[in-house]
């Protein structure tokens, strides 16, 4: 029996060591893309797969049935993007419009005392992978706007998320595996926290409650 357990642990150890990405393998997967031409991000993108390392944000993902965003040019500045977000949570559509300011290869969004910066990473054609760092000074303000039933006792936090978005609603298995490798490089070694179910409908463009930042 001891020999059987030893053999099992050896096999598991070999599997884990072989599946882990080396720094050399990770570099091309997680090097941010240039945002010098914001137009490459314009248009509708559906949220398909995601990871997050924060409990309250994970709770929000668990309530999310579908989510999409339309990114367009801002009329106020060539370095700004307008992001119209549409989330279906527990059967309710919640939408918001935010402006993202681009500085170098990073975009910054602020809404209800929650600041997020994101970078675009290499991915498949018709897809976008965003590495997102979020700082909340009081996320209860945002939860209240989203009609969450109860506030959190830890409203201040820093969090990291990794989202894959696409023009379509499905993803090739090979593209998903590349995304999981990117996640592993960034410290997410589990299965995704969110994986879109194609049976779930998306909110229509003008449907639901509008959150004012």
Tab-separated table of C-alpha atoms in Angstrom:
chain	number	residue	atom	x	y	z
A	1	UNK	CA	0.000	0.000	0.000
A	2	UNK	CA	2.838	2.387	0.865
A	3	UNK	CA	4.420	1.627	-2.503
A	4	UNK	CA	1.100	2.379	-4.251
A	5	UNK	CA	0.787	5.778	-2.517
A	6	UNK	CA	4.415	6.595	-3.279
A	7	UNK	CA	3.859	5.799	-6.948
A	8	UNK	CA	0.683	7.888	-7.013
A	9	UNK	CA	2.394	10.933	-5.494
A	10	UNK	CA	5.277	10.524	-7.939
A	11	UNK	CA	2.885	10.548	-10.905
A	12	UNK	CA	1.018	13.588	-9.540
A	13	UNK	CA	4.292	15.391	-8.916
A	14	UNK	CA	5.498	14.700	-12.437
A	15	UNK	CA	2.179	15.919	-13.859
A	16	UNK	CA	2.263	19.149	-11.877
A	17	UNK	CA	5.874	19.863	-12.757
A	18	UNK	CA	5.251	19.180	-16.442
A	19	UNK	CA	2.109	21.354	-16.563
A	20	UNK	CA	3.701	24.384	-14.865
A	21	UNK	CA	4.956	27.053	-17.243
A	22	UNK	CA	8.570	28.191	-17.063
A	23	UNK	CA	9.366	31.935	-16.964
A	24	UNK	CA	10.562	31.655	-20.561
A	25	UNK	CA	7.267	30.050	-21.603
A	26	UNK	CA	5.233	32.602	-19.663
A	27	UNK	CA	6.881	35.723	-21.062
A	28	UNK	CA	5.178	35.718	-24.513
A	29	UNK	CA	1.864	34.761	-22.896
A	30	UNK	CA	1.670	37.616	-20.391
A	31	UNK	CA	3.589	40.461	-22.039
A	32	UNK	CA	1.045	43.308	-22.441
A	33	UNK	CA	0.072	44.368	-25.944
A	34	UNK	CA	0.352	47.962	-27.066
A	35	UNK	CA	-2.710	50.181	-26.737
A	36	UNK	CA	-1.304	52.764	-29.138
A	37	UNK	CA	-4.172	51.943	-31.525
A	38	UNK	CA	-7.322	51.771	-29.355
A	39	UNK	CA	-9.492	50.924	-32.367
A	40	UNK	CA	-8.409	47.260	-32.160
A	41	UNK	CA	-10.596	47.020	-29.045
A	42	UNK	CA	-13.691	48.666	-30.527
A	43	UNK	CA	-16.901	46.675	-30.801
A	44	UNK	CA	-18.843	44.150	-28.771
A	45	UNK	CA	-17.073	41.495	-26.715
A	46	UNK	CA	-18.768	38.717	-24.713
A	47	UNK	CA	-17.308	37.605	-21.385
A	48	UNK	CA	-16.593	33.868	-21.695
A	49	UNK	CA	-14.052	32.784	-19.058
A	50	UNK	CA	-12.579	34.439	-15.988
A	51	UNK	CA	-10.545	34.171	-12.812
A	52	UNK	CA	-10.452	36.455	-9.774
A	53	UNK	CA	-8.543	36.235	-6.481
A	54	UNK	CA	-11.006	38.096	-4.249
A	55	UNK	CA	-13.968	36.631	-2.376
A	56	UNK	CA	-16.558	39.377	-2.938
A	57	UNK	CA	-15.687	39.662	-6.639
A	58	UNK	CA	-15.924	35.880	-6.907
A	59	UNK	CA	-19.378	36.042	-5.318
A	60	UNK	CA	-20.365	38.546	-8.011
A	61	UNK	CA	-19.088	36.171	-10.711
A	62	UNK	CA	-21.150	33.336	-9.245
A	63	UNK	CA	-24.281	35.465	-9.657
A	64	UNK	CA	-23.381	36.427	-13.227
A	65	UNK	CA	-25.309	34.580	-15.925
A	66	UNK	CA	-23.928	36.559	-18.866
A	67	UNK	CA	-21.969	39.719	-19.531
A	68	UNK	CA	-20.902	41.742	-22.536
A	69	UNK	CA	-19.279	45.082	-23.205
A	70	UNK	CA	-19.249	47.423	-26.172
A	71	UNK	CA	-16.071	49.479	-26.480
A	72	UNK	CA	-16.133	52.634	-28.575
A	73	UNK	CA	-14.139	55.788	-29.229
A	74	UNK	CA	-14.533	58.675	-26.827
A	75	UNK	CA	-15.391	62.056	-28.300
A	76	UNK	CA	-13.546	63.844	-25.489
A	77	UNK	CA	-10.035	62.443	-25.980
A	78	UNK	CA	-8.195	60.060	-28.346
A	79	UNK	CA	-6.721	58.430	-25.235
A	80	UNK	CA	-10.130	57.535	-23.802
A	81	UNK	CA	-12.442	54.593	-24.419
A	82	UNK	CA	-16.155	54.396	-23.648
A	83	UNK	CA	-17.174	51.021	-22.232
A	84	UNK	CA	-20.881	50.163	-22.145
A	85	UNK	CA	-21.284	47.127	-19.892
A	86	UNK	CA	-24.295	44.820	-19.751
A	87	UNK	CA	-24.475	42.188	-17.000
A	88	UNK	CA	-27.254	39.700	-16.287
A	89	UNK	CA	-27.162	38.718	-12.616
A	90	UNK	CA	-29.808	36.525	-11.005
A	91	UNK	CA	-32.089	37.251	-13.944
A	92	UNK	CA	-31.714	41.031	-13.659
A	93	UNK	CA	-29.945	43.150	-16.265
A	94	UNK	CA	-27.560	45.782	-14.905
A	95	UNK	CA	-25.791	48.192	-17.237
A	96	UNK	CA	-23.289	50.996	-16.912
A	97	UNK	CA	-21.199	53.359	-19.004
A	98	UNK	CA	-17.651	54.118	-17.914
A	99	UNK	CA	-14.715	55.924	-19.488
A	100	UNK	CA	-11.306	54.254	-19.590
A	101	UNK	CA	-8.234	56.443	-19.859
A	102	UNK	CA	-5.248	54.949	-21.698
A	103	UNK	CA	-1.711	55.603	-20.517
A	104	UNK	CA	0.940	53.556	-22.314
A	105	UNK	CA	-0.152	49.912	-22.369
A	106	UNK	CA	-2.598	50.339	-19.464
A	107	UNK	CA	-6.198	51.590	-19.275
A	108	UNK	CA	-7.763	52.921	-16.074
A	109	UNK	CA	-11.426	52.949	-15.034
A	110	UNK	CA	-12.929	54.464	-11.882
A	111	UNK	CA	-16.470	53.843	-10.658
A	112	UNK	CA	-18.051	54.295	-7.226
A	113	UNK	CA	-14.732	54.326	-5.316
A	114	UNK	CA	-13.463	51.263	-7.182
A	115	UNK	CA	-10.457	51.760	-9.468
A	116	UNK	CA	-9.442	49.163	-12.050
A	117	UNK	CA	-6.444	49.170	-14.359
A	118	UNK	CA	-6.219	46.647	-17.148
A	119	UNK	CA	-3.816	45.456	-19.799
A	120	UNK	CA	-4.507	43.483	-22.959
A	121	UNK	CA	-2.599	40.197	-23.338
A	122	UNK	CA	-1.928	38.031	-26.422
A	123	UNK	CA	-4.851	35.781	-27.358
A	124	UNK	CA	-6.790	34.169	-30.210
A	125	UNK	CA	-8.271	35.953	-33.230
A	126	UNK	CA	-11.537	37.637	-32.298
A	127	UNK	CA	-10.680	37.446	-28.594
A	128	UNK	CA	-9.386	39.770	-25.898
A	129	UNK	CA	-7.666	38.781	-22.662
A	130	UNK	CA	-7.596	41.453	-19.977
A	131	UNK	CA	-5.372	41.306	-16.903
A	132	UNK	CA	-7.134	43.529	-14.366
A	133	UNK	CA	-5.930	44.979	-11.069
A	134	UNK	CA	-8.667	46.425	-8.876
A	135	UNK	CA	-8.406	48.616	-5.789
A	136	UNK	CA	-11.574	49.148	-3.774
A	137	UNK	CA	-11.767	51.981	-1.271
A	138	UNK	CA	-15.348	51.003	-0.418
A	139	UNK	CA	-17.016	48.452	-2.691
A	140	UNK	CA	-20.201	48.691	-0.625
A	141	UNK	CA	-21.030	51.845	-2.598
A	142	UNK	CA	-21.011	49.796	-5.799
A	143	UNK	CA	-22.830	46.846	-4.219
A	144	UNK	CA	-25.588	49.225	-3.127
A	145	UNK	CA	-25.928	50.542	-6.668
A	146	UNK	CA	-26.174	46.925	-7.871
A	147	UNK	CA	-28.924	46.191	-5.309
A	148	UNK	CA	-26.947	43.557	-3.431
A	149	UNK	CA	-28.884	42.459	-0.361
A	150	UNK	CA	-26.077	42.895	2.165
A	151	UNK	CA	-22.761	44.770	2.322
A	152	UNK	CA	-19.389	43.125	2.873
A	153	UNK	CA	-17.412	43.630	6.075
A	154	UNK	CA	-14.226	43.942	3.978
A	155	UNK	CA	-15.038	46.808	1.593
A	156	UNK	CA	-11.389	47.774	1.070
A	157	UNK	CA	-9.186	45.403	-0.917
A	158	UNK	CA	-6.801	44.869	-3.802
A	159	UNK	CA	-7.658	42.168	-6.311
A	160	UNK	CA	-6.391	40.657	-9.546
A	161	UNK	CA	-8.573	39.185	-12.275
A	162	UNK	CA	-8.025	37.628	-15.690
A	163	UNK	CA	-10.884	37.738	-18.219
A	164	UNK	CA	-11.199	36.260	-21.685
A	165	UNK	CA	-13.714	37.960	-23.961
A	166	UNK	CA	-14.660	37.175	-27.548
A	167	UNK	CA	-16.784	38.333	-30.467
A	168	UNK	CA	-18.612	35.004	-30.415
A	169	UNK	CA	-20.147	32.957	-27.617
A	170	UNK	CA	-18.029	29.804	-27.798
A	171	UNK	CA	-14.327	29.090	-27.581
A	172	UNK	CA	-12.081	26.496	-29.198
A	173	UNK	CA	-10.626	24.071	-26.670
A	174	UNK	CA	-7.101	24.918	-27.829
A	175	UNK	CA	-7.726	28.628	-27.185
A	176	UNK	CA	-9.100	27.836	-23.727
A	177	UNK	CA	-5.965	25.835	-22.924
A	178	UNK	CA	-3.749	28.777	-23.900
A	179	UNK	CA	-5.827	31.014	-21.626
A	180	UNK	CA	-5.404	28.554	-18.757
A	181	UNK	CA	-1.638	28.640	-19.318
A	182	UNK	CA	-1.750	32.431	-19.087
A	183	UNK	CA	-3.747	32.110	-15.875
A	184	UNK	CA	-1.196	29.671	-14.459
A	185	UNK	CA	1.612	32.107	-15.264
A	186	UNK	CA	-0.262	34.764	-13.261
A	187	UNK	CA	-0.889	32.528	-10.251
A	188	UNK	CA	-4.317	31.048	-11.051
A	189	UNK	CA	-3.704	27.285	-10.899
A	190	UNK	CA	-7.324	26.137	-10.586
A	191	UNK	CA	-10.249	25.821	-12.951
A	192	UNK	CA	-11.855	29.154	-14.014
A	193	UNK	CA	-14.156	30.921	-11.576
A	194	UNK	CA	-16.502	31.839	-14.439
A	195	UNK	CA	-17.286	29.954	-17.638
A	196	UNK	CA	-20.156	31.245	-19.755
A	197	UNK	CA	-23.014	28.829	-20.386
A	198	UNK	CA	-24.265	29.362	-23.985
A	199	UNK	CA	-27.790	28.531	-22.800
A	200	UNK	CA	-27.893	31.824	-20.890
A	201	UNK	CA	-29.257	34.824	-22.751
A	202	UNK	CA	-27.491	38.172	-22.947
A	203	UNK	CA	-29.119	41.425	-21.923
A	204	UNK	CA	-30.356	43.634	-24.741
A	205	UNK	CA	-28.618	46.963	-25.278
A	206	UNK	CA	-31.217	49.130	-23.502
A	207	UNK	CA	-32.478	46.508	-21.060
A	208	UNK	CA	-32.282	46.745	-17.293
A	209	UNK	CA	-31.178	49.115	-14.562
A	210	UNK	CA	-28.551	51.750	-15.357
A	211	UNK	CA	-25.869	52.272	-12.703
A	212	UNK	CA	-24.638	55.843	-12.521
A	213	UNK	CA	-20.949	56.070	-11.622
